[in-house]
Coordinates of N, CA and C and ligand atoms in Angstrom, one line a residue:
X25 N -28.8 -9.5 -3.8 CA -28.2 -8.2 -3.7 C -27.7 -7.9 -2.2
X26 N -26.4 -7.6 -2.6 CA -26.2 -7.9 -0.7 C -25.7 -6.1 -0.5
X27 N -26.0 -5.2 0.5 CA -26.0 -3.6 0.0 C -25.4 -3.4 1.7
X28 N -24.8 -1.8 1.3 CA -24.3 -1.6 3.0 C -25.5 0.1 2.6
X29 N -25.6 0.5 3.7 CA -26.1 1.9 3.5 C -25.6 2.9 4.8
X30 N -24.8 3.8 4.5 CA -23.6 4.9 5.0 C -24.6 5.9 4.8
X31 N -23.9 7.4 5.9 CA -24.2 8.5 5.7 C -24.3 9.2 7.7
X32 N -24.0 10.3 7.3 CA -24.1 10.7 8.7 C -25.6 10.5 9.4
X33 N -25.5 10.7 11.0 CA -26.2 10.7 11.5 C -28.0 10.9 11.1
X34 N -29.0 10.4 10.7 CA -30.0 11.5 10.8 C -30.6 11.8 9.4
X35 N -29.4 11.0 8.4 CA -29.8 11.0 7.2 C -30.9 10.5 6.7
X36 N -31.0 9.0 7.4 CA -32.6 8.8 6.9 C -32.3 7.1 6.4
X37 N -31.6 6.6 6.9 CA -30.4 5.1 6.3 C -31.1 4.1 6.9
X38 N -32.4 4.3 8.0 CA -33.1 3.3 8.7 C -34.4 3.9 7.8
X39 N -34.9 5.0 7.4 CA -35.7 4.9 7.1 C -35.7 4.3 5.6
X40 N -34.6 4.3 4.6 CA -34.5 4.0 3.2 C -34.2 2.6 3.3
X41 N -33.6 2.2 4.3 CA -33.4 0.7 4.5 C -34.6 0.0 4.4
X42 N -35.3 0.0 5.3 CA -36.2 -0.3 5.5 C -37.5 -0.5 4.2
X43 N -37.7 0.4 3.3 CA -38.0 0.6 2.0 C -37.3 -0.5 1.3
X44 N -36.0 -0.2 1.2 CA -35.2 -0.7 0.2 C -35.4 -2.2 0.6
X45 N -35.6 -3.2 2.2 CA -35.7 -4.6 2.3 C -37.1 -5.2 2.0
X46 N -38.0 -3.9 1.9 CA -39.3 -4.7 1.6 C -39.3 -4.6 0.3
X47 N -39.1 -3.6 -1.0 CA -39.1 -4.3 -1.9 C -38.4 -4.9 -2.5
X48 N -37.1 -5.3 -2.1 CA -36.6 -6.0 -2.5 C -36.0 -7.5 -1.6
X49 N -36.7 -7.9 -0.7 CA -36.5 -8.9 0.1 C -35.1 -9.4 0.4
X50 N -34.8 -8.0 1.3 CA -33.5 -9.0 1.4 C -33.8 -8.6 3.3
X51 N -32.7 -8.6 3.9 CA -32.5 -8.9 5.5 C -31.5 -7.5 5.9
X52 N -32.8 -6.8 6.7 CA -32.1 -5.7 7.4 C -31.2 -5.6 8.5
X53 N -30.1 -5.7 8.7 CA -29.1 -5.3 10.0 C -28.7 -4.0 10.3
X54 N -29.2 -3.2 11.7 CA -28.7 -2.1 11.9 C -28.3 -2.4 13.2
X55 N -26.7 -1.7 13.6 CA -25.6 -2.4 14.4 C -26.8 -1.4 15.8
X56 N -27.5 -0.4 15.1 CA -27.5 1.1 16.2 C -28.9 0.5 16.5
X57 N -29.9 -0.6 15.7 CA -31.3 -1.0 16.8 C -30.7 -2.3 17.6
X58 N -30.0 -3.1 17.3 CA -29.7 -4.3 17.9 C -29.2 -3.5 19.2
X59 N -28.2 -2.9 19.1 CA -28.1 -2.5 20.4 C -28.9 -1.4 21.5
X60 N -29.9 -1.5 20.5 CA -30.9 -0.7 21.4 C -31.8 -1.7 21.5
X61 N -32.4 -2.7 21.1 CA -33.2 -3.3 21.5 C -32.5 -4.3 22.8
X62 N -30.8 -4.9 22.8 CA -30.3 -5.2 23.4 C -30.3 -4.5 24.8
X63 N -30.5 -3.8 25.0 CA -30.5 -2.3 25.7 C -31.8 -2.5 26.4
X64 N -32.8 -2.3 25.8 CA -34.0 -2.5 26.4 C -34.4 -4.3 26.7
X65 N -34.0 -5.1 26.3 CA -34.4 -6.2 27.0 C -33.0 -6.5 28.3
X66 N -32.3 -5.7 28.3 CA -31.8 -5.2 29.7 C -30.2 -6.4 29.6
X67 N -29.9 -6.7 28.4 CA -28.7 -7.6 28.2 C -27.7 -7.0 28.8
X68 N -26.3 -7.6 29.0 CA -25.0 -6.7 29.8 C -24.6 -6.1 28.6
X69 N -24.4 -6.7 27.0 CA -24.2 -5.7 26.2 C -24.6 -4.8 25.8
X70 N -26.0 -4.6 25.8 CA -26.6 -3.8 25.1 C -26.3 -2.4 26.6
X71 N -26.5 -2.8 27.9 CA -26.1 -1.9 29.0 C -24.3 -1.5 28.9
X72 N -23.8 -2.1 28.1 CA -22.3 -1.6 28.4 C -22.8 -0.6 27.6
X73 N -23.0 -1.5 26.2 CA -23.3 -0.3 24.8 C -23.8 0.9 24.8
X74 N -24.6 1.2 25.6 CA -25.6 2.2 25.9 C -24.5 3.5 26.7
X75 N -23.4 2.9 27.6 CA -22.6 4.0 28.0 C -22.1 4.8 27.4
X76 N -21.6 4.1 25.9 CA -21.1 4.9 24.7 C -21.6 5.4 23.9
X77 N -23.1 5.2 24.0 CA -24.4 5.4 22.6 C -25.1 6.7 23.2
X78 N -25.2 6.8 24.3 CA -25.9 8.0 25.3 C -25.0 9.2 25.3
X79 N -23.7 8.8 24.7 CA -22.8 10.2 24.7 C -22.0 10.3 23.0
X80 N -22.6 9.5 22.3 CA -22.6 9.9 20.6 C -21.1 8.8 20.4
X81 N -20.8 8.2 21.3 CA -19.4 7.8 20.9 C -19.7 6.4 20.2
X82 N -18.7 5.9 19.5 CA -19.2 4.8 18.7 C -19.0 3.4 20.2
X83 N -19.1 2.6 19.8 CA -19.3 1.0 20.5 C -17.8 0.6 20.2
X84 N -17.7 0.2 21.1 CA -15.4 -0.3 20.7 C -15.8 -1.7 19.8
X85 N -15.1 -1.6 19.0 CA -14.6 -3.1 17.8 C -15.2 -4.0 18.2
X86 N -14.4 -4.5 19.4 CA -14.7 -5.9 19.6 C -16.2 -6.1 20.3
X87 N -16.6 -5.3 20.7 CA -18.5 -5.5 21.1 C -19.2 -5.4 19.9
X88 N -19.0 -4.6 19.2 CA -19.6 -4.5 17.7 C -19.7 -5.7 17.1
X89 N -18.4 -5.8 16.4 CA -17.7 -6.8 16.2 C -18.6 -8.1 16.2
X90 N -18.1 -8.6 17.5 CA -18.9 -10.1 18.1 C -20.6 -9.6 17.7
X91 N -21.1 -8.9 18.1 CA -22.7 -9.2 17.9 C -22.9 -9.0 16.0
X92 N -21.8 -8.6 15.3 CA -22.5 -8.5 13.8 C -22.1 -9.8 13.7
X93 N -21.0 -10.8 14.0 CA -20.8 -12.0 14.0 C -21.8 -12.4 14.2
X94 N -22.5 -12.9 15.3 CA -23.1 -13.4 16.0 C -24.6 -13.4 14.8
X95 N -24.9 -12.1 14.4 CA -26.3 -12.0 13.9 C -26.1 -12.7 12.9
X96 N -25.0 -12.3 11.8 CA -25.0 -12.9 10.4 C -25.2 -14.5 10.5
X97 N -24.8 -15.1 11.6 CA -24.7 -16.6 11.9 C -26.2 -17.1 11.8
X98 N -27.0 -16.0 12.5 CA -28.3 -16.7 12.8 C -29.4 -16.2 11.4
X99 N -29.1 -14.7 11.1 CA -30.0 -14.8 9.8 C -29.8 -15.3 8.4
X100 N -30.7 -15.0 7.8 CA -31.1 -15.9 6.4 C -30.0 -14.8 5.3
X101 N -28.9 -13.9 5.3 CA -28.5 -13.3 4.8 C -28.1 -14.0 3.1
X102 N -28.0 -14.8 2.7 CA -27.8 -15.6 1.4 C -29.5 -15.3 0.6
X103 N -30.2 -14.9 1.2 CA -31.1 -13.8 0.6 C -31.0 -12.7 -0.1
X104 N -30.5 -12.0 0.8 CA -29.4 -10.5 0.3 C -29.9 -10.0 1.3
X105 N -28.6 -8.7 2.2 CA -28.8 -8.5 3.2 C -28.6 -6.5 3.0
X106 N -29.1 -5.7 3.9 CA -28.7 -4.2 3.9 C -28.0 -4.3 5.3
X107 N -27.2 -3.7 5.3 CA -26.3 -3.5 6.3 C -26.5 -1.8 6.4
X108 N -27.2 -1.5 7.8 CA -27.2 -0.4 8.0 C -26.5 0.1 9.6
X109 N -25.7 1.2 9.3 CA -24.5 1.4 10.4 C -23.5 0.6 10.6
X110 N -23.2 0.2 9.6 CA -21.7 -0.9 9.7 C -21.4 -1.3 8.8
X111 N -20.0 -1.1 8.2 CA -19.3 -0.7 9.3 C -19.2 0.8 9.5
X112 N -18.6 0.8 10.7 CA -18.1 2.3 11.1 C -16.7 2.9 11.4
X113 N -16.3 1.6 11.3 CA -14.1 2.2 11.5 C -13.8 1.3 10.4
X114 N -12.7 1.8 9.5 CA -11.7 0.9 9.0 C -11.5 -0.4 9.1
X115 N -11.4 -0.5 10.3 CA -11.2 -2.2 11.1 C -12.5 -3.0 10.7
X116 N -13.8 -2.2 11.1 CA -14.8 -2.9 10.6 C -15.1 -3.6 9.1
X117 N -14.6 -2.6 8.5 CA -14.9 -2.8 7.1 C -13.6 -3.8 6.7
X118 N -12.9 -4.0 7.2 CA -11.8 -5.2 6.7 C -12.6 -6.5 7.1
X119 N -12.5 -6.3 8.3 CA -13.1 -8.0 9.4 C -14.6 -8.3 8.4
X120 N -15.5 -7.0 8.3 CA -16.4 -7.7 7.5 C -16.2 -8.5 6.3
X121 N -15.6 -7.8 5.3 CA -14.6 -8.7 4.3 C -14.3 -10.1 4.3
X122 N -14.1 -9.7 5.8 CA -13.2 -11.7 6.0 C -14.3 -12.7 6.4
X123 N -15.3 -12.1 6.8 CA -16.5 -12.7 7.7 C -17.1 -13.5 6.2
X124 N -17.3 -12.2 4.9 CA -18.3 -12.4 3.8 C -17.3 -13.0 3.3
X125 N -16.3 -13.2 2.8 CA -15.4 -14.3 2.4 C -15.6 -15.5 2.4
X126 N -15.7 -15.9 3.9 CA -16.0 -17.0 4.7 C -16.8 -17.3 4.2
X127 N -18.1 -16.9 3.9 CA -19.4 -16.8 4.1 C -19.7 -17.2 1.9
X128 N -18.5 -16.9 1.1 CA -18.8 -16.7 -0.2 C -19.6 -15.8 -0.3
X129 N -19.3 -14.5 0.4 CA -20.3 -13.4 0.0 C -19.6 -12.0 -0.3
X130 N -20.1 -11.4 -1.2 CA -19.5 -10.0 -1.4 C -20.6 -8.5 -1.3
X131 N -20.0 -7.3 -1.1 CA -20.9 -6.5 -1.2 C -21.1 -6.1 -2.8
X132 N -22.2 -5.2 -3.1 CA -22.6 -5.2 -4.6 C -22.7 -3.4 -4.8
X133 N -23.3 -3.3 -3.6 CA -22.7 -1.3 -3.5 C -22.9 -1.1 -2.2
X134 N -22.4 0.6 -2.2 CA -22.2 1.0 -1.4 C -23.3 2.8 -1.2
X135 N -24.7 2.4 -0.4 CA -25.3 4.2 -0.7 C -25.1 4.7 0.1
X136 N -24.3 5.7 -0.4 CA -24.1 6.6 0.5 C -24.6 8.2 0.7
X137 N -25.8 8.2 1.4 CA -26.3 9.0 1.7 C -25.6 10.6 2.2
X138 N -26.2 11.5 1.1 CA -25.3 12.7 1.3 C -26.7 14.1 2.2
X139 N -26.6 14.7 3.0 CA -27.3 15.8 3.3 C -26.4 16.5 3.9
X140 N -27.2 18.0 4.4 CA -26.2 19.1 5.0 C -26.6 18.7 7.0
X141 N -25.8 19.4 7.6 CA -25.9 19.3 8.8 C -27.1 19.8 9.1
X142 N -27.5 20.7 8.5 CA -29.0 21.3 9.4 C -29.9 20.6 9.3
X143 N -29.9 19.7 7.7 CA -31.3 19.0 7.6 C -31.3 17.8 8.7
X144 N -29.9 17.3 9.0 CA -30.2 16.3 9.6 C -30.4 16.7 11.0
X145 N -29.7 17.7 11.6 CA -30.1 18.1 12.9 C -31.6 18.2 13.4
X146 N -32.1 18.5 12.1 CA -33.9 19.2 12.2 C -34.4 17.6 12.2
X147 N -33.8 16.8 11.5 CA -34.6 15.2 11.6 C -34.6 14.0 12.6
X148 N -33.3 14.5 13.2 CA -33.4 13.8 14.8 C -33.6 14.7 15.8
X149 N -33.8 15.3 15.8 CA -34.6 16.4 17.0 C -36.0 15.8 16.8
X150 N -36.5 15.9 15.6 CA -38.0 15.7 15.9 C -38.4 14.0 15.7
X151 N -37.5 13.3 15.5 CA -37.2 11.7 15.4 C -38.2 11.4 16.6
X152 N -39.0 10.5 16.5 CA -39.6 9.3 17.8 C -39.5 8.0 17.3
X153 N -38.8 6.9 18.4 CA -39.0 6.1 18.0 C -39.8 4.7 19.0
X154 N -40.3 3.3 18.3 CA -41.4 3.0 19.3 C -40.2 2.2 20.2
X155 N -41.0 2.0 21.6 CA -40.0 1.8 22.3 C -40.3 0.1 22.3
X156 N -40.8 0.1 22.1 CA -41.3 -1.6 22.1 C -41.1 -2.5 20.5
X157 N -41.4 -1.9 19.5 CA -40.9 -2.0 18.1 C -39.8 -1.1 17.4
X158 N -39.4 -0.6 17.8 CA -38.5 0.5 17.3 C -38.3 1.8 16.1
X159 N -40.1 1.0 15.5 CA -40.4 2.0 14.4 C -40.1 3.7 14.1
X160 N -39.7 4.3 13.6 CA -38.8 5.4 13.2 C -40.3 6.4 13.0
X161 N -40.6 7.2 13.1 CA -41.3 8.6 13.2 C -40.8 9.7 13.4
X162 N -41.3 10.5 13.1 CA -40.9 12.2 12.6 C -42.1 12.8 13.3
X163 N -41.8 14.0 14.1 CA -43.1 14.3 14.7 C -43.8 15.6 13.6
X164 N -43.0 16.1 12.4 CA -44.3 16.8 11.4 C -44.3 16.0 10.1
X165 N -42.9 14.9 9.6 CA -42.5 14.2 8.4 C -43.7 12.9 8.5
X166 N -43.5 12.3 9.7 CA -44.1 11.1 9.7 C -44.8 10.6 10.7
X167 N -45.9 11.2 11.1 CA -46.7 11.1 12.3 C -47.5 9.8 12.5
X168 N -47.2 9.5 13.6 CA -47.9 8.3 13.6 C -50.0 8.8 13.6
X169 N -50.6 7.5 13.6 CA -51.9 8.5 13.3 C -52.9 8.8 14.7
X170 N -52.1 8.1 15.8 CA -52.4 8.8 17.0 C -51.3 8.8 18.0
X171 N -51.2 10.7 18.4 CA -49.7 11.0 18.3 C -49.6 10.4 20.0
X172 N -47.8 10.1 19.8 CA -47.5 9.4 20.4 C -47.6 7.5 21.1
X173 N -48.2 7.1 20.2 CA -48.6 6.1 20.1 C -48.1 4.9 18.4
X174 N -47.6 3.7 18.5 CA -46.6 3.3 17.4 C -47.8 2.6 16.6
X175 N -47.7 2.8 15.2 CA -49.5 2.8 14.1 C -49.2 1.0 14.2
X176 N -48.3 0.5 14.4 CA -47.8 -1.0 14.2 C -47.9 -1.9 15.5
X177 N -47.7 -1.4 16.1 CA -47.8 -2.5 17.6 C -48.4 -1.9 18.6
X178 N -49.1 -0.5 19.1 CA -49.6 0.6 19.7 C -48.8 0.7 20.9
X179 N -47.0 0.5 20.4 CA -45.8 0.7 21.8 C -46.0 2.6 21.7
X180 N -45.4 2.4 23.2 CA -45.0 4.2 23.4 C -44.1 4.5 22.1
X181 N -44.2 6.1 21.6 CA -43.3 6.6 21.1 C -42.2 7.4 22.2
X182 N -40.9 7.3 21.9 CA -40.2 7.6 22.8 C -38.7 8.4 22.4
X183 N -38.6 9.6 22.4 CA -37.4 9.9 21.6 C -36.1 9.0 22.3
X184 N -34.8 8.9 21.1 CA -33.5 8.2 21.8 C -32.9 8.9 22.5
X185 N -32.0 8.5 23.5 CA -31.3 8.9 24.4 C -30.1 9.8 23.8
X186 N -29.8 9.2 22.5 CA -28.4 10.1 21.9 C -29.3 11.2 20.6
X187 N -29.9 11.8 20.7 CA -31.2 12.6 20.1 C -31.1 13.8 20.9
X188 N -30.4 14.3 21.8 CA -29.6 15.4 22.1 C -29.0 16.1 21.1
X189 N -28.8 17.7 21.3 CA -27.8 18.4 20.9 C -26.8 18.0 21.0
X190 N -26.0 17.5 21.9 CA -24.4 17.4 22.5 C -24.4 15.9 22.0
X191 N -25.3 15.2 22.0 CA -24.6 14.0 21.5 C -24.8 14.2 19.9
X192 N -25.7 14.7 19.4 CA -25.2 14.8 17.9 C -24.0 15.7 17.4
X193 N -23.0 16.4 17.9 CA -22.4 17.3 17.6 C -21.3 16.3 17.6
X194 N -21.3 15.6 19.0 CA -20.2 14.3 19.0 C -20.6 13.1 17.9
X195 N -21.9 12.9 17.4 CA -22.0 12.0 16.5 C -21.6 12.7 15.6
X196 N -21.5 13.7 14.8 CA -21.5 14.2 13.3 C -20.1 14.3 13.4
X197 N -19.2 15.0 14.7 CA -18.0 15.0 14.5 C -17.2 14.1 14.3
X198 N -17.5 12.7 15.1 CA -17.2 11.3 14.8 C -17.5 10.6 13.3
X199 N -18.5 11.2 12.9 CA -19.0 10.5 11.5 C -17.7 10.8 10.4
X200 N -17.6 12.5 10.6 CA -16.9 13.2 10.1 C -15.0 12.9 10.1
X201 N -14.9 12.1 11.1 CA -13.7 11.8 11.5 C -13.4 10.3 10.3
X202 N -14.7 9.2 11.3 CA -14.5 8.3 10.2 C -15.1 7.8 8.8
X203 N -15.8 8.6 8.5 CA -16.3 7.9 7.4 C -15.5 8.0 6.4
X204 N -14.7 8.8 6.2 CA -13.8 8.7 4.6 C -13.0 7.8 4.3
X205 N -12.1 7.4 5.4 CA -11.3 5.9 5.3 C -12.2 5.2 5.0
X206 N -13.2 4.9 5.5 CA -14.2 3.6 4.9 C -15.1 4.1 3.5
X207 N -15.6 5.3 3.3 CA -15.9 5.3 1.7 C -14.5 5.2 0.9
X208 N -13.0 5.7 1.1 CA -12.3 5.3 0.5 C -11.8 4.0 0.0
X209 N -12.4 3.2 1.1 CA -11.8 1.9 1.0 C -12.8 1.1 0.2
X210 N -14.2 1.6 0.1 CA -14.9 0.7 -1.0 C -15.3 1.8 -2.5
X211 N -14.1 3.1 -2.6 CA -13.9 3.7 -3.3 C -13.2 3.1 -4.2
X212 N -12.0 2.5 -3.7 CA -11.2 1.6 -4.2 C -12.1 0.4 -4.8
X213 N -13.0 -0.3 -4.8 CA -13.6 -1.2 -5.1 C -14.6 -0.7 -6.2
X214 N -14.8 -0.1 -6.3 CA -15.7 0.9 -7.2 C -17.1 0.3 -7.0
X215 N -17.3 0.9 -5.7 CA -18.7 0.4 -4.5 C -19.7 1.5 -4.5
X216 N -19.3 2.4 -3.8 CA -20.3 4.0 -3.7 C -20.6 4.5 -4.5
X217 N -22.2 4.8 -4.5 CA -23.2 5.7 -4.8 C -23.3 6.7 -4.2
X218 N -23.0 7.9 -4.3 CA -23.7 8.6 -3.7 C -25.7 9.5 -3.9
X219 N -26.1 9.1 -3.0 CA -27.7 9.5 -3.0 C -28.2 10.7 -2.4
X220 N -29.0 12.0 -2.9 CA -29.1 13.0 -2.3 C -30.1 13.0 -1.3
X221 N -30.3 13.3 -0.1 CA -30.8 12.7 0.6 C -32.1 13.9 1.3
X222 N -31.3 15.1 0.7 CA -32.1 15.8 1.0 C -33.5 16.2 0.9
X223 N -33.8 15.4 -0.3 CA -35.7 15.4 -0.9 C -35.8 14.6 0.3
X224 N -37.9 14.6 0.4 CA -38.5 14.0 1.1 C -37.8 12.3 1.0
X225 N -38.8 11.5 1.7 CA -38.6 10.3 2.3 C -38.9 9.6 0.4
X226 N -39.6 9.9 0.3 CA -40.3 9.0 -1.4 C -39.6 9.7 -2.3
X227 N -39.2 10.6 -2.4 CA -38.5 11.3 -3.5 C -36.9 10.6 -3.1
X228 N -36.5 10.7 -2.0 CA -34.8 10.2 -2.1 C -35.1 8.0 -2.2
X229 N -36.7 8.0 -1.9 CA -36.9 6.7 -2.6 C -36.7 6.5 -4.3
X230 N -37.2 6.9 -4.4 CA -36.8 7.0 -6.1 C -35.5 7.0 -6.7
X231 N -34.7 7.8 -6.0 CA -33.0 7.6 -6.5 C -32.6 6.7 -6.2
X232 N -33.0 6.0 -4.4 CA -32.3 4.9 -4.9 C -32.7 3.4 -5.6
X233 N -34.2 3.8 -5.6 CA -34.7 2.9 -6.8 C -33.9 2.3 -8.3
X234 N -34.1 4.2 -8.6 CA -33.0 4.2 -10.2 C -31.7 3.4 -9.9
X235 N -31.3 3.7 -8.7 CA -30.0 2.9 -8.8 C -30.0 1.5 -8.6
X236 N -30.7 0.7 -7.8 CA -30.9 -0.4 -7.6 C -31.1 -1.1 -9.4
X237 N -32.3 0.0 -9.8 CA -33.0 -0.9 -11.0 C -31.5 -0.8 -12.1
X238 N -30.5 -0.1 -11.9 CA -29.4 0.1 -13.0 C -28.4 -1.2 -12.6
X239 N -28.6 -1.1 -11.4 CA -27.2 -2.0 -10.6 C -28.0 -3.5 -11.6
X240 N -29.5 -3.7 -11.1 CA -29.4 -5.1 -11.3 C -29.4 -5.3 -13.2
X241 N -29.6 -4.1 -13.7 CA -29.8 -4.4 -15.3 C -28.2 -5.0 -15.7
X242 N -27.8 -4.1 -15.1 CA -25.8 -4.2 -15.5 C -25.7 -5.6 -15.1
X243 N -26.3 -6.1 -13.9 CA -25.7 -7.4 -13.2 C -26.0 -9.1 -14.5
X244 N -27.0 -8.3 -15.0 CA -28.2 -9.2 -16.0 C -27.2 -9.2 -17.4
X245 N -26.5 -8.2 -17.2 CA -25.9 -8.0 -19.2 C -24.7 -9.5 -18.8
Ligands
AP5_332 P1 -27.4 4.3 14.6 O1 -28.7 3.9 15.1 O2 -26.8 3.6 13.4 O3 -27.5 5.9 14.4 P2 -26.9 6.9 13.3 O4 -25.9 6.4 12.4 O5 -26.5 8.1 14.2 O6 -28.1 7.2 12.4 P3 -29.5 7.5 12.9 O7 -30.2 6.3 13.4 O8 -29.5 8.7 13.9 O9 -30.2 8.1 11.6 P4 -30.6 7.4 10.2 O10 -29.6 7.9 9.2 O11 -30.9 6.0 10.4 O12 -31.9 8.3 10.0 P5 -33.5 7.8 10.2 O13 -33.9 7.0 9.0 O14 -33.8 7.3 11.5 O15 -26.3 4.2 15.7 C1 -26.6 4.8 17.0 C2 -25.3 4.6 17.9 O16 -25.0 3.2 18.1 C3 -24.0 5.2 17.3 O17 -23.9 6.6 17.6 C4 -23.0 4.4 18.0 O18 -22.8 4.8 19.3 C5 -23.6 3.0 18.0 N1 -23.2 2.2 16.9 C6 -24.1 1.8 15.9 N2 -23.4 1.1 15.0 C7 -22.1 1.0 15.4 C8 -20.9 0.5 14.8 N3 -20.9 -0.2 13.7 N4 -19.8 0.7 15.5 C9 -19.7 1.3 16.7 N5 -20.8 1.9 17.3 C10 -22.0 1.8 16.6 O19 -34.2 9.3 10.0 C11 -34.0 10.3 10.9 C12 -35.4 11.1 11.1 O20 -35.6 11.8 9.8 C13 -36.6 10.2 11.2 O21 -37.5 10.8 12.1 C14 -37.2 10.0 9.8 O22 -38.6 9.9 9.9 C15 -36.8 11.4 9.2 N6 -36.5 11.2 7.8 C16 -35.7 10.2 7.2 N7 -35.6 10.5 5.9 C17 -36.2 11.6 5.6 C18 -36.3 12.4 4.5 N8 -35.8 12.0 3.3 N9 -37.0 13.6 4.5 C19 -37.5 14.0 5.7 N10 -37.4 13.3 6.9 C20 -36.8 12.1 6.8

């Protein structure tokens, strides 16, 4: 099952990802940790990347670009992969195309994670994440069990640098700019789910359960 997972900012697409690759074993890619972990092991991309990511703006094409190349090369993706944060323009979503082409690979859906602005503003404000693992925490949703400290590798918890007011206003405005050409274009494909995103973390688990468990029954007939 090869899956992309969309939605603005803050929706929760790393935290359902993440669910969604353990039980069903496939290979998580998110374009927004690679460049943050890039970032922190102090690479020139992940430092160009960070000029753009600290002020909510997207990463230009061709940096993007080259490192989703680059990854799909080295992981086990013929497993089945979730694709989380990518694409994000138009352009992306073509080039991926040609990449999984190449590759004999297609996508199977498309979730796309629906909430209102406030919920998500309230979920990256209080967002921590480890700075050494990168694990996702909520400081009243999902507390680690000794606060400030990651329950997994015991790295600092550390909010993101684009976890600002002003860079989320420029994230959501940006999301808002592009995401319709790209759900239109796997609209066209009759790709998208939309998932309500609003319930808790295990409750918006569940829907996309239902949907997984439908996709694969249909896939079986
Ligand atoms: P990226 O890391 O992809 O950020 P994003 O899309 O802005 O999404 P977030 O990570 O903020 O949120 P999320 O939806 O994953 O929510 P999460 O699960 O953490 O990208 C960062 C930046 O990198 C971009 O702005 C851009 O600059 C650059 N970039 C990345 N990809 C790019 C690309 N393809 N092209 C160009 N540039 C690119 O949840 C948020 C919080 O809410 C957490 O604390 C969580 O615990 C909590 N939570 C989650 N779900 C729920 C729930 N159901 N109920 C209650 N709380 C919840």
């Amino acid at each position: 099952m090869n899956l992309l997972i969309m939605g603005p900012p803050g929706a929760g697409k790393g935290t359902q990802a993440i669910l969604i690759k353990n039980m069903y074993n496939l290979v998580h890619i998110s374009t927004g940790e690679m460049f943050r972990k890039a970032y922190m092991d102090k690479e020139p991309l992940g430092i160009l990347a960070h000029e753009y990511i600290k002020k909510g703006e997207l990463v230009p094409d061709d940096i993007t670009l080259s490192l989703v190349e680059e990854t799909l090369k080295k992981v086990p993706i013929k497993q089945g992969f979730i694709l989380d944060g990518f694409p994000r323009t138009l352009n992306q979503a073509v080039k991926l195309d040609e990449i999984l082409e190449r590759l004999s690979l297609k996508i199977d859906a498309v979730l796309n994670l629906v909430i209102s602005y406030e919920s998500l503003v309230e979920r990256i404000i209080g967002r921590r994440i480890c700075k050494n693992c990168q694990a996702v925490y909520h400081i009243t949703r999902m507390k680690p069990k000794v606060e400030g400290i990651c329950d997994l590798c015991g790295g600092e918890l550390i909010q993101r640098k684009d976890d600002t007011y002003e860079a989320i206003t420029r994230r959501y405005e940006i999301y808002n700019q592009t995401s319709k050409p790209i759900l239109d274009y796997y609209q066209k494909k009759n790709l998208v789910y939309n998932i309500n995103s609003e319930d808790n973390i295990e409750v918006s688990f569940i829907h996309v359960q239902k949907l997984l468990e439908g996709l694969n029954d249909n896939a079986k007939k």
